[in-house]
PDB file of C-alpha atoms in Angstrom:
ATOM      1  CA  UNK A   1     -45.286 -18.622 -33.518  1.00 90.00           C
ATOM      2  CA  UNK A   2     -48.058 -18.338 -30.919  1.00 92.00           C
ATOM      3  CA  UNK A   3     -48.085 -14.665 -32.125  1.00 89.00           C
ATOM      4  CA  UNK A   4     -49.354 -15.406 -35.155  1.00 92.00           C
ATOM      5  CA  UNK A   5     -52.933 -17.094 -33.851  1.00 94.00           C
ATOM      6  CA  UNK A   6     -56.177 -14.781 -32.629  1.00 93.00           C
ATOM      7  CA  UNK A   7     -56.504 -14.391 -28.790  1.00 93.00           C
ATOM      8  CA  UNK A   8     -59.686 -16.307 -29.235  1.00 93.00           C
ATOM      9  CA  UNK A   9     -57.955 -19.833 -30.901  1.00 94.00           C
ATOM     10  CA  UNK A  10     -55.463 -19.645 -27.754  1.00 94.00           C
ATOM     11  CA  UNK A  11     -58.421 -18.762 -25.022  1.00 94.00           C
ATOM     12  CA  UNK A  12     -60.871 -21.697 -26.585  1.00 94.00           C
ATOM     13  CA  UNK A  13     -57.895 -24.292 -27.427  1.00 94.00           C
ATOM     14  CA  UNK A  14     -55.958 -24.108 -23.714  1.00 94.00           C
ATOM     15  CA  UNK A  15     -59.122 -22.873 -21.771  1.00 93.00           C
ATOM     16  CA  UNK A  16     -57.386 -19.564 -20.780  1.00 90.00           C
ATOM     17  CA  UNK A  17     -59.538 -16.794 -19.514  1.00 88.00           C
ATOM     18  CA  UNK A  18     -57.364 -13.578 -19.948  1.00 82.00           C
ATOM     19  CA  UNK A  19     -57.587 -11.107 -21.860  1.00 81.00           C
ATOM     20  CA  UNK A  20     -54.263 -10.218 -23.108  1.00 89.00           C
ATOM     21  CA  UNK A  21     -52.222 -11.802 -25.887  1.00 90.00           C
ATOM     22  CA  UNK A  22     -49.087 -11.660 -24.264  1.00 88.00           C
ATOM     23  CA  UNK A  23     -50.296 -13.028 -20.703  1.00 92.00           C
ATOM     24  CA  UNK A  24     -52.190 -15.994 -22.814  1.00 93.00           C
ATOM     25  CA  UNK A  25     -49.038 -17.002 -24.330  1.00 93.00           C
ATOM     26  CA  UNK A  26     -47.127 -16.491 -21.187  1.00 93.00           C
ATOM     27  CA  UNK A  27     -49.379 -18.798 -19.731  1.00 94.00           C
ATOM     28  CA  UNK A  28     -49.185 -21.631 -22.518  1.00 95.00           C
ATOM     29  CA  UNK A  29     -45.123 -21.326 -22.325  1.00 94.00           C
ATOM     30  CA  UNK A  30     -45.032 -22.010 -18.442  1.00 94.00           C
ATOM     31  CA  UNK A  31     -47.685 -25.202 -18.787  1.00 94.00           C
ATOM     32  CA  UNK A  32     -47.525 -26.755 -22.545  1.00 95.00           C
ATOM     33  CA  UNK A  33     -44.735 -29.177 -23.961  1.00 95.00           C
ATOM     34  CA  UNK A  34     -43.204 -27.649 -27.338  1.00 94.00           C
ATOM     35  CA  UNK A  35     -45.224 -31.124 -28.801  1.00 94.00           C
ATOM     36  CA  UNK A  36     -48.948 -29.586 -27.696  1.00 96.00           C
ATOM     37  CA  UNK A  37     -48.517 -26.337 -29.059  1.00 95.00           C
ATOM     38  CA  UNK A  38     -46.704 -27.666 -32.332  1.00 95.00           C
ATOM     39  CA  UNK A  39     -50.399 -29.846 -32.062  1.00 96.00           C
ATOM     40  CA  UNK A  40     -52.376 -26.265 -30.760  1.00 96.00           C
ATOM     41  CA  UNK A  41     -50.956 -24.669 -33.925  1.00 96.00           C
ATOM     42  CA  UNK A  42     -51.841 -26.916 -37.008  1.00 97.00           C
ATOM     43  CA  UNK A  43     -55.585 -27.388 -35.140  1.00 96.00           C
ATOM     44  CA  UNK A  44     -56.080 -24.348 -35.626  1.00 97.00           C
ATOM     45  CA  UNK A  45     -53.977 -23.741 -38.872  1.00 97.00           C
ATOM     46  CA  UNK A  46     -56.946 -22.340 -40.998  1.00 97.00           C
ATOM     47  CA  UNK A  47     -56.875 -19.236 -38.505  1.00 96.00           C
ATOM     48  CA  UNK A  48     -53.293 -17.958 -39.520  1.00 96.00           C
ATOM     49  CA  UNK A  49     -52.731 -15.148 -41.884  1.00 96.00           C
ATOM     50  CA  UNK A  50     -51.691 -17.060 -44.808  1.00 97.00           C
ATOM     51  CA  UNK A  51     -50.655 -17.577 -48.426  1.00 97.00           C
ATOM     52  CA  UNK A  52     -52.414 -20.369 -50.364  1.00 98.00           C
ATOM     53  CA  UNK A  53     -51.181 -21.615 -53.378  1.00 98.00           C
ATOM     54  CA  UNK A  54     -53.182 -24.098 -56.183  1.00 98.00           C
ATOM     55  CA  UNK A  55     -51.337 -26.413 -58.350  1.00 98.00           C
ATOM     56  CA  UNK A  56     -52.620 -29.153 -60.671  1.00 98.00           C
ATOM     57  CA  UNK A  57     -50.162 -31.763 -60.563  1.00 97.00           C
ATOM     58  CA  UNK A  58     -48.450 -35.109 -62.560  1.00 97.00           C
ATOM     59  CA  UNK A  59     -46.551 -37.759 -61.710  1.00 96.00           C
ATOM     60  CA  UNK A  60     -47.346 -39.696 -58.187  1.00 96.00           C
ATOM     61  CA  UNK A  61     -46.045 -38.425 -54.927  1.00 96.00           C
ATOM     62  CA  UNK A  62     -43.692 -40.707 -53.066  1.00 96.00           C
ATOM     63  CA  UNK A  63     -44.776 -42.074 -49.788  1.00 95.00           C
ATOM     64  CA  UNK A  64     -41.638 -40.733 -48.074  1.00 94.00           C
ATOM     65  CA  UNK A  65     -40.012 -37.367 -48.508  1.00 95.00           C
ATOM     66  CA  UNK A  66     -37.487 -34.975 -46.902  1.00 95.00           C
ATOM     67  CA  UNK A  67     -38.205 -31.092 -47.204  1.00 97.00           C
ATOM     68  CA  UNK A  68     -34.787 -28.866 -47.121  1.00 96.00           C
ATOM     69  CA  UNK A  69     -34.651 -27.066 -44.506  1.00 95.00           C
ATOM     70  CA  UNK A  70     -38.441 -27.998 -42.704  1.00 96.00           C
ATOM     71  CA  UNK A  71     -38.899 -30.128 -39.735  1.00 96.00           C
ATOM     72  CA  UNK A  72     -41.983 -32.667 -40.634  1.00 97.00           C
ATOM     73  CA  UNK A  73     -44.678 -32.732 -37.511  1.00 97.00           C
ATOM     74  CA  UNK A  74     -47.002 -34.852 -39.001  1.00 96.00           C
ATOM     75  CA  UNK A  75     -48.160 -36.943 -42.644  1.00 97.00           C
ATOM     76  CA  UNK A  76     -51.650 -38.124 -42.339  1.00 97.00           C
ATOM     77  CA  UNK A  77     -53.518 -39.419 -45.396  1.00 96.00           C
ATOM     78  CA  UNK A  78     -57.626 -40.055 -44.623  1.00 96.00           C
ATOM     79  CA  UNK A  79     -59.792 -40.880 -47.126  1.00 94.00           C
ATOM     80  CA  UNK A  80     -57.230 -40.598 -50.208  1.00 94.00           C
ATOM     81  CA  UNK A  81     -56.297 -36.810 -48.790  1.00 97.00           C
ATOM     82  CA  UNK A  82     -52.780 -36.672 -47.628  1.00 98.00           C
ATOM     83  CA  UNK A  83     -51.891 -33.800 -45.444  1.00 98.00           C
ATOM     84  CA  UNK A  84     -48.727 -32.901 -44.321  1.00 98.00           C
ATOM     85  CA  UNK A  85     -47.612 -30.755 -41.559  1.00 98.00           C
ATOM     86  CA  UNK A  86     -44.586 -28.746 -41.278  1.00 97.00           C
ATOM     87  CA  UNK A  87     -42.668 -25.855 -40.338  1.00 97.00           C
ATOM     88  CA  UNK A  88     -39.599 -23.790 -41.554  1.00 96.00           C
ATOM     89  CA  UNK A  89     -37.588 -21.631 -38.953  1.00 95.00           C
ATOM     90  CA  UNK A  90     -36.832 -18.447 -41.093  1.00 93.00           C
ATOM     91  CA  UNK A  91     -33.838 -15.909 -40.363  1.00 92.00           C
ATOM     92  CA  UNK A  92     -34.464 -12.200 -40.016  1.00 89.00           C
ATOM     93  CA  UNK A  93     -31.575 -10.059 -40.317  1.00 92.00           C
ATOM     94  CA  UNK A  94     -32.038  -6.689 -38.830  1.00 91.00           C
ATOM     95  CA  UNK A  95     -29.955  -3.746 -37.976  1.00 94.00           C
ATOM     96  CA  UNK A  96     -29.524  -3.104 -33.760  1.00 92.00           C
ATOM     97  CA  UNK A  97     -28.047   0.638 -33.674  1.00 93.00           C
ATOM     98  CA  UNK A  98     -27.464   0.248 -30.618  1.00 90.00           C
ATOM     99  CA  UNK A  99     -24.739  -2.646 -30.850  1.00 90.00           C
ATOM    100  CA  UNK A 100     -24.031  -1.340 -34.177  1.00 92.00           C
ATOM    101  CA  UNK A 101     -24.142  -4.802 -36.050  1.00 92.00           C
ATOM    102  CA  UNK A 102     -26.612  -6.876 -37.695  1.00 94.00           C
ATOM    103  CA  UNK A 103     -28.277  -9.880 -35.509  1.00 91.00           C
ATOM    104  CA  UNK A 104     -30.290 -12.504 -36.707  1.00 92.00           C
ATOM    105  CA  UNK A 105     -34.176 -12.973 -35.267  1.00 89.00           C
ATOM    106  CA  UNK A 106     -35.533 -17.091 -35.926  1.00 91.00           C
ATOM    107  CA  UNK A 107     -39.296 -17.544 -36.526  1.00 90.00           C
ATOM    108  CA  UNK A 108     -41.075 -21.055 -36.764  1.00 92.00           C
ATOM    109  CA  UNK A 109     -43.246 -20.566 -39.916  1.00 95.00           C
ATOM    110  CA  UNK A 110     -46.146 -23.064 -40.017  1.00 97.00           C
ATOM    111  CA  UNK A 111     -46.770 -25.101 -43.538  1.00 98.00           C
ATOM    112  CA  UNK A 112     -49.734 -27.483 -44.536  1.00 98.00           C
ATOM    113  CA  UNK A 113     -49.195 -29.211 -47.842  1.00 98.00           C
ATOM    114  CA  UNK A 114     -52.407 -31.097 -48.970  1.00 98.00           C
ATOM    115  CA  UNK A 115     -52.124 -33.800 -51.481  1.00 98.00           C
ATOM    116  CA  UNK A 116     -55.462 -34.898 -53.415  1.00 97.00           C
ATOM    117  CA  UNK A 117     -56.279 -36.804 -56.259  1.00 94.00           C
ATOM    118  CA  UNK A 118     -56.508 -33.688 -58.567  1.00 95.00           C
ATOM    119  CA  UNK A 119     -54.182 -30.968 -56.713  1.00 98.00           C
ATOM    120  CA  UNK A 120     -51.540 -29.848 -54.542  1.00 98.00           C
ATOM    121  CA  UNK A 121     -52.379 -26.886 -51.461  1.00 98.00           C
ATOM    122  CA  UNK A 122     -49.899 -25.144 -50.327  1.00 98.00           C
ATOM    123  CA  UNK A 123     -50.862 -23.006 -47.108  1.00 98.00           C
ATOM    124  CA  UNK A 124     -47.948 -21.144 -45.987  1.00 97.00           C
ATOM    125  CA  UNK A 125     -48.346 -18.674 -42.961  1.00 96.00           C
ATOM    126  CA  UNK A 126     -47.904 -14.940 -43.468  1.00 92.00           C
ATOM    127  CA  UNK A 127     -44.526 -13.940 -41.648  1.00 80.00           C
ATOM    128  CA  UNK A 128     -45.502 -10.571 -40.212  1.00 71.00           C
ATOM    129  CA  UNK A 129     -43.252 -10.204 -37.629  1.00 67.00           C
ATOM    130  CA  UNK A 130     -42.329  -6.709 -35.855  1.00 74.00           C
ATOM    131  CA  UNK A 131     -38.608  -7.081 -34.914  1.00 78.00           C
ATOM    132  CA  UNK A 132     -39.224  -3.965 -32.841  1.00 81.00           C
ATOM    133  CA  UNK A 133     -41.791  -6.122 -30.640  1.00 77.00           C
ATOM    134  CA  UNK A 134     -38.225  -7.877 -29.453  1.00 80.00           C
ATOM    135  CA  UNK A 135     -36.762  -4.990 -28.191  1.00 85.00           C
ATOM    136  CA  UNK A 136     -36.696  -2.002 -26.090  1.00 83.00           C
ATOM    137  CA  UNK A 137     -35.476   0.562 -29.293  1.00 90.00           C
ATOM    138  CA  UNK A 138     -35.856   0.439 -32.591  1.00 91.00           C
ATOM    139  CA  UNK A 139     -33.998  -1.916 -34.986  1.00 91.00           C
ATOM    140  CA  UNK A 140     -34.098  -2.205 -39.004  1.00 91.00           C
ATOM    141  CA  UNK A 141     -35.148  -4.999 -40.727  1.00 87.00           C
ATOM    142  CA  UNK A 142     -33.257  -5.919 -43.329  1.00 90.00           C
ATOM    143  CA  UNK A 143     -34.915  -8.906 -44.922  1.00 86.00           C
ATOM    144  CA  UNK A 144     -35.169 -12.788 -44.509  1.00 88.00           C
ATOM    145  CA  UNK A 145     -33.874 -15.907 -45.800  1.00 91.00           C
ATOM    146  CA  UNK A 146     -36.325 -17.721 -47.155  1.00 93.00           C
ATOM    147  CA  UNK A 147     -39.385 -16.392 -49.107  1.00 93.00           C
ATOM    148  CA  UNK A 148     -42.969 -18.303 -50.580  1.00 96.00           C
ATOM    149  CA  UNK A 149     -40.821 -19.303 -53.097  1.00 96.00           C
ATOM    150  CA  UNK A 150     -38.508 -21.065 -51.399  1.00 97.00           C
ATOM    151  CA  UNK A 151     -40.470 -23.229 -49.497  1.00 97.00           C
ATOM    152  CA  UNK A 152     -42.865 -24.242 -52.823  1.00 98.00           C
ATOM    153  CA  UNK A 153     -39.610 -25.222 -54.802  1.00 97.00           C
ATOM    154  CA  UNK A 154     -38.119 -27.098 -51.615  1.00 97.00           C
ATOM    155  CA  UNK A 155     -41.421 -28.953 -51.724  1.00 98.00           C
ATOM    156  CA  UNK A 156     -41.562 -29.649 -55.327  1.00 98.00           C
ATOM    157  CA  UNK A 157     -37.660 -30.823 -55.268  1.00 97.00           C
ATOM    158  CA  UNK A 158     -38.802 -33.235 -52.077  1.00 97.00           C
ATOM    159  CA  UNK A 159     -41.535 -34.661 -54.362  1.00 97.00           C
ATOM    160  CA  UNK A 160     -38.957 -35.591 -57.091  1.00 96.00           C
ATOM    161  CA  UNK A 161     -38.190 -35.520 -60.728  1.00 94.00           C
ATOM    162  CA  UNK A 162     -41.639 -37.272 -62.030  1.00 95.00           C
ATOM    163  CA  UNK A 163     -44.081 -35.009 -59.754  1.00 97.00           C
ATOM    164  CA  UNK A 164     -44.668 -31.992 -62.120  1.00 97.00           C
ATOM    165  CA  UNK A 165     -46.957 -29.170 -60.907  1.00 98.00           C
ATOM    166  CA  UNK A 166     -48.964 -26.408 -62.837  1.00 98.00           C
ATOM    167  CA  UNK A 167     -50.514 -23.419 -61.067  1.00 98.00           C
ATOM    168  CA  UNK A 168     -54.490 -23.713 -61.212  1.00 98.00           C
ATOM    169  CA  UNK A 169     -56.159 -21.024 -63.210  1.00 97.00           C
ATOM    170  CA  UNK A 170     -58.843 -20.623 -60.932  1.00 97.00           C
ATOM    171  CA  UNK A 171     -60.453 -17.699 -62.706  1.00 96.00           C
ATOM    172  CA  UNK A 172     -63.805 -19.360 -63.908  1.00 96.00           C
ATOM    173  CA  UNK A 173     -64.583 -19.892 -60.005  1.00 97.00           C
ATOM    174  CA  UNK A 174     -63.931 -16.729 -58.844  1.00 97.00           C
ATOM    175  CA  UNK A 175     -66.400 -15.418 -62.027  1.00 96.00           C
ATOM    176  CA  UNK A 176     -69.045 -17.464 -60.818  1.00 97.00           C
ATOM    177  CA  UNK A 177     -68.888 -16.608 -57.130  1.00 97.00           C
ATOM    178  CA  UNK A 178     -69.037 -12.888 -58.589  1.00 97.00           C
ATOM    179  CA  UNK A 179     -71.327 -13.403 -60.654  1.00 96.00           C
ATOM    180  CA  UNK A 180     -73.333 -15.091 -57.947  1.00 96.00           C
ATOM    181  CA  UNK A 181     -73.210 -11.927 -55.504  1.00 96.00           C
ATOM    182  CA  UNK A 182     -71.051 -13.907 -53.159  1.00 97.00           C
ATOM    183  CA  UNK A 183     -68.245 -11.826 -53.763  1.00 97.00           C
ATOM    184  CA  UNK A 184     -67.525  -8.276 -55.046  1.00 96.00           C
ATOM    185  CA  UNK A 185     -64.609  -6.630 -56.055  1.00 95.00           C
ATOM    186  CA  UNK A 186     -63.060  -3.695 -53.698  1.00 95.00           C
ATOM    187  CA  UNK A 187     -59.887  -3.565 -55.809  1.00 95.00           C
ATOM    188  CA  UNK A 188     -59.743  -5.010 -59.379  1.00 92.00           C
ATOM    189  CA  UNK A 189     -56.762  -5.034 -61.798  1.00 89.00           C
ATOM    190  CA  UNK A 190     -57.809  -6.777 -65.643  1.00 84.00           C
ATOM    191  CA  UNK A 191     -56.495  -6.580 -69.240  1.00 79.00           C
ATOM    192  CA  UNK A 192     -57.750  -4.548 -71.805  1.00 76.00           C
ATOM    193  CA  UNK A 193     -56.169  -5.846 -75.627  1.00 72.00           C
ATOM    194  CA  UNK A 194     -53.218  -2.946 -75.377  1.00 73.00           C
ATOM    195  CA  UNK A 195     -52.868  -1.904 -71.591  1.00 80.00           C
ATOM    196  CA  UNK A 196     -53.652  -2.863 -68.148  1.00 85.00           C
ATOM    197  CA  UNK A 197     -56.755  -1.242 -66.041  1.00 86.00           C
ATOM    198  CA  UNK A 198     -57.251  -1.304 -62.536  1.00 90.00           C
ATOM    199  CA  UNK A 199     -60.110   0.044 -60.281  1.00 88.00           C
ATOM    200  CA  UNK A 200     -60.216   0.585 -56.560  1.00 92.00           C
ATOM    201  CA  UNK A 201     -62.861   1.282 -54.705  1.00 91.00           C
ATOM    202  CA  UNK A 202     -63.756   3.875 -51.348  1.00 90.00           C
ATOM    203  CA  UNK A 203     -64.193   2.438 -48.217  1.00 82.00           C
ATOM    204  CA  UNK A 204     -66.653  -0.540 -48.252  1.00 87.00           C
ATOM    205  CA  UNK A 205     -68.056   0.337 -51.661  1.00 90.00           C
ATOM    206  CA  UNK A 206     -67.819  -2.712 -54.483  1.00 95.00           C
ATOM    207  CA  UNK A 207     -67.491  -2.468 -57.558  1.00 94.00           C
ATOM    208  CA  UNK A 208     -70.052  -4.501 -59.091  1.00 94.00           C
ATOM    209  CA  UNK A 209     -72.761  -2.683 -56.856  1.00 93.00           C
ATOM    210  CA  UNK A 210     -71.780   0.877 -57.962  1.00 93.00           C
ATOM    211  CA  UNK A 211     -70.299   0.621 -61.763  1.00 92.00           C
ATOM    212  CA  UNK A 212     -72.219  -2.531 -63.238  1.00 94.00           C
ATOM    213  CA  UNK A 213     -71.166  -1.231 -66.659  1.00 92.00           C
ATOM    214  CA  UNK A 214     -67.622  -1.790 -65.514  1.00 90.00           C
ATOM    215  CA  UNK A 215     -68.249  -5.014 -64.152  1.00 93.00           C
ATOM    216  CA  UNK A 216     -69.658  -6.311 -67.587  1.00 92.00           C
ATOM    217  CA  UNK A 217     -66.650  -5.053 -69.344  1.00 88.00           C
ATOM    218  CA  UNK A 218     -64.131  -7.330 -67.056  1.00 90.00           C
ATOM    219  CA  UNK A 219     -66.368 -10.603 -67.480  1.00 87.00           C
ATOM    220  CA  UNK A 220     -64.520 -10.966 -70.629  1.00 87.00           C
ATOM    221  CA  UNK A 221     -61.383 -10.565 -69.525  1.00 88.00           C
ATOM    222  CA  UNK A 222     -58.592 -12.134 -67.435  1.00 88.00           C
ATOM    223  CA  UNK A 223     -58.087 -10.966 -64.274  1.00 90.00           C
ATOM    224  CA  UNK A 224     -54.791 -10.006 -62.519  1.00 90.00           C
ATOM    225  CA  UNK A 225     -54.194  -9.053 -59.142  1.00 91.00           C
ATOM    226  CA  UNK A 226     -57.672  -8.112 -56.653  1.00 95.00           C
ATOM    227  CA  UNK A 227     -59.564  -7.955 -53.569  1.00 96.00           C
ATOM    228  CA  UNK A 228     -62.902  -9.424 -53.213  1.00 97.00           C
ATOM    229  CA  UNK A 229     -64.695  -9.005 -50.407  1.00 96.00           C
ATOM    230  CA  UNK A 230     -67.145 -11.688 -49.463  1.00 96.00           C
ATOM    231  CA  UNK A 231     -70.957 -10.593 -49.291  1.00 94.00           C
ATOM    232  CA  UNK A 232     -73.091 -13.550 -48.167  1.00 91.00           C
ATOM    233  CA  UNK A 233     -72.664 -15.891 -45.437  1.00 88.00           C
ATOM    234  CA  UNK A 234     -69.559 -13.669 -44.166  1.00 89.00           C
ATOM    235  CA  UNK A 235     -70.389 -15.356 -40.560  1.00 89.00           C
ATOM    236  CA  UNK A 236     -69.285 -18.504 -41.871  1.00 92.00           C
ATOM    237  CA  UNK A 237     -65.958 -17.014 -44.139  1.00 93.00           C
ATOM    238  CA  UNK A 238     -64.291 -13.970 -44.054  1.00 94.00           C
ATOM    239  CA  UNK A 239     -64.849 -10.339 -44.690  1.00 94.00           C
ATOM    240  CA  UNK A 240     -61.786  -9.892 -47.495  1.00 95.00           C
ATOM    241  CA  UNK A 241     -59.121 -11.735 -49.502  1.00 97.00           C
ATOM    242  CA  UNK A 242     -56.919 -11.234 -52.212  1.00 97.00           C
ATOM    243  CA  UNK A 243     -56.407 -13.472 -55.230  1.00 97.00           C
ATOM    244  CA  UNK A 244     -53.779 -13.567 -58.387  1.00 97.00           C
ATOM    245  CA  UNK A 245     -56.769 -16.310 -59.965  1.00 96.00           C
ATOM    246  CA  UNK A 246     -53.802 -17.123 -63.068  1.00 95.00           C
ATOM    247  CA  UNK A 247     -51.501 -18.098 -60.776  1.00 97.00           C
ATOM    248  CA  UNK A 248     -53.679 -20.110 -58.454  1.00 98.00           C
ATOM    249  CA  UNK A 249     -53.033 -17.675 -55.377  1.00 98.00           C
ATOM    250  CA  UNK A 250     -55.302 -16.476 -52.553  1.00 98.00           C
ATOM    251  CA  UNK A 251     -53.790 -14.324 -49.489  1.00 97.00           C
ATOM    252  CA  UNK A 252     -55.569 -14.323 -46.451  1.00 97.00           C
ATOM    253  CA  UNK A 253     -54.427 -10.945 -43.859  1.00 94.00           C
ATOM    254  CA  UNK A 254     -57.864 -11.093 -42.022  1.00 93.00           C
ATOM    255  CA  UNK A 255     -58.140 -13.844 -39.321  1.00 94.00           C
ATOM    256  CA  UNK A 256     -61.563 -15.854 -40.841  1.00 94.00           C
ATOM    257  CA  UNK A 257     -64.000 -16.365 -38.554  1.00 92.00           C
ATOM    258  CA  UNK A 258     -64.114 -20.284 -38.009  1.00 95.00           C
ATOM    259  CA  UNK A 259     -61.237 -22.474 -38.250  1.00 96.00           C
ATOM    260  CA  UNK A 260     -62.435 -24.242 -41.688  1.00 96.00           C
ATOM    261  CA  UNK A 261     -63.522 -21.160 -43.264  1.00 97.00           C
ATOM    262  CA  UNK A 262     -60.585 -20.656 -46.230  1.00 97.00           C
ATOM    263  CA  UNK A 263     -60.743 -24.172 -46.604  1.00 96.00           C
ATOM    264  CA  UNK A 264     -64.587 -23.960 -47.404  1.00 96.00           C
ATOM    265  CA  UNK A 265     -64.025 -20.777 -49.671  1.00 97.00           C
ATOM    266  CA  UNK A 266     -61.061 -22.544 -51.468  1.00 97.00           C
ATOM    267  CA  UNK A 267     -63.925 -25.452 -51.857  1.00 97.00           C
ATOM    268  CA  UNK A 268     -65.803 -22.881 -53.796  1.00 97.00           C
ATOM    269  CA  UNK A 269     -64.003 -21.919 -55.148  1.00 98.00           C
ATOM    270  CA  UNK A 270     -62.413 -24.953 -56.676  1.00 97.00           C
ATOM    271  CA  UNK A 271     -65.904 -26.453 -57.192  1.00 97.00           C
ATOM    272  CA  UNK A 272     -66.866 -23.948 -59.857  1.00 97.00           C
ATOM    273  CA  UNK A 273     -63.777 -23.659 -61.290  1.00 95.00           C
TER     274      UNK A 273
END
């Protein structure tokens, strides 16, 4: 799991001074209980690689649950937001050629559910592990057990029959931040009325910047699957996402660069919606 952080979460949060990702987490192994770097890791959640789902929501939450499959670190509610803390160990199966079989690889997979008085968050860290990393020659991967989808239904089963949730269309806020020059499209795909259209852009060039005409055409329209990268206060966010704004999804594979960045972009987002 410790994999899965930047070098500069585990140097600042442990007050390590290498250099190396491996040494650091060699380090934090020999001197850390599995309890402080459980605590270590949802800190500094909002630096992981991750999936982030919106949902509106009905029914009321009950006070207890019990997630299939998840082991619950923490459920905190301050100030009428609930957030709850968890983690699923997911099975890789992979190929070893050299044993000849298939063998099983287990990683801890960090989860933050956030329960408000309008919607349900579901942050769910990117599994990008290299099997190969685990061993001296190469092995296959063959897949794993338990996908995004899995852990959102597990969630919504825990919450029970009269919780009901609907993914946030959270296209109207992702118009305004474009139309506000705080994002621009590097990779846009939008409806026309009798196909699909999509339009990728070279390098660092956006979209808006070099074909306004373009730009005015997909204002009217809904938008599918894209890439925005974020052009002011990029200090303070992160240089590129992806977003699926229908189905209330936002991917994060850049680490931001504070630890309450995606939360304040989602905030943005949200807010405008």
């Amino acid at each position: 799991m410790l994999k899965a952080y930047p070098v500069k979460a585990l140097k600042d949060d442990f007050n390590l001074s290498g250099l190396k990702q491996d040494d650091l987490i060699n380090d934090v192994l020999s001197s850390e209980t599995n309890d402080s770097i459980l605590s270590f890791g949802f800190r500094n959640f909002g630096y992981l690689h991750q999936n982030l789902y919106v949902f509106d929501y009905s029914g009321t939450v009950p006070r207890v649950i019990n997630i299939a499959g998840s082991t619950i670190i923490d459920d905190i509610t301050t100030h009428n937001i609930r957030e709850i803390n968890l983690t699923f160990d997911i099975e890789y199966s992979l190929f070893n050629p050299q044993s000849a079989s298939q063998e099983v690889l287990i990683f801890r997979c960090p989860v933050k559910v956030i329960i408000n008085n309008k919607h349900v968050i579901i942050r769910i860290n990117i599994l990008e592990r290299n099997a190969n990393s685990y061993y001296s020659h190469k092995v296959f991967t063959i897949g794993k057990d338990i996908e995004d989808r899995n852990i959102i239904s597990r969630i919504h089963t825990a919450f029970g029959l009269v919780v009901n949730l609907y993914p946030l269309d959270i296209t109207k806020g992702i118009k305004f931040l474009w139309e506000d020059n705080f994002i621009d499209a590097a990779y846009v795909k939008f409806k026309k009325s009798r196909s699909t259209t999509t339009e990728s852009m070279d390098e660092e060039h956006t979209l808006k910047d070099n074909y306004p005409d373009v730009y005015n055409e997909i204002t009217t329209t809904p938008l599918d699957k894209n890439v925005f990268r974020v052009k002011r206060d990029v200090d303070d966010y992160i240089n590129t996402f992806a977003v699926e704004p229908r189905k209330g999804k936002l991917a994060f594979k850049r680490f931001p660069f504070k630890v309450d960045s995606l939360e304040k972009l989602l905030d943005l987002i949200i807010s405008n919606n």
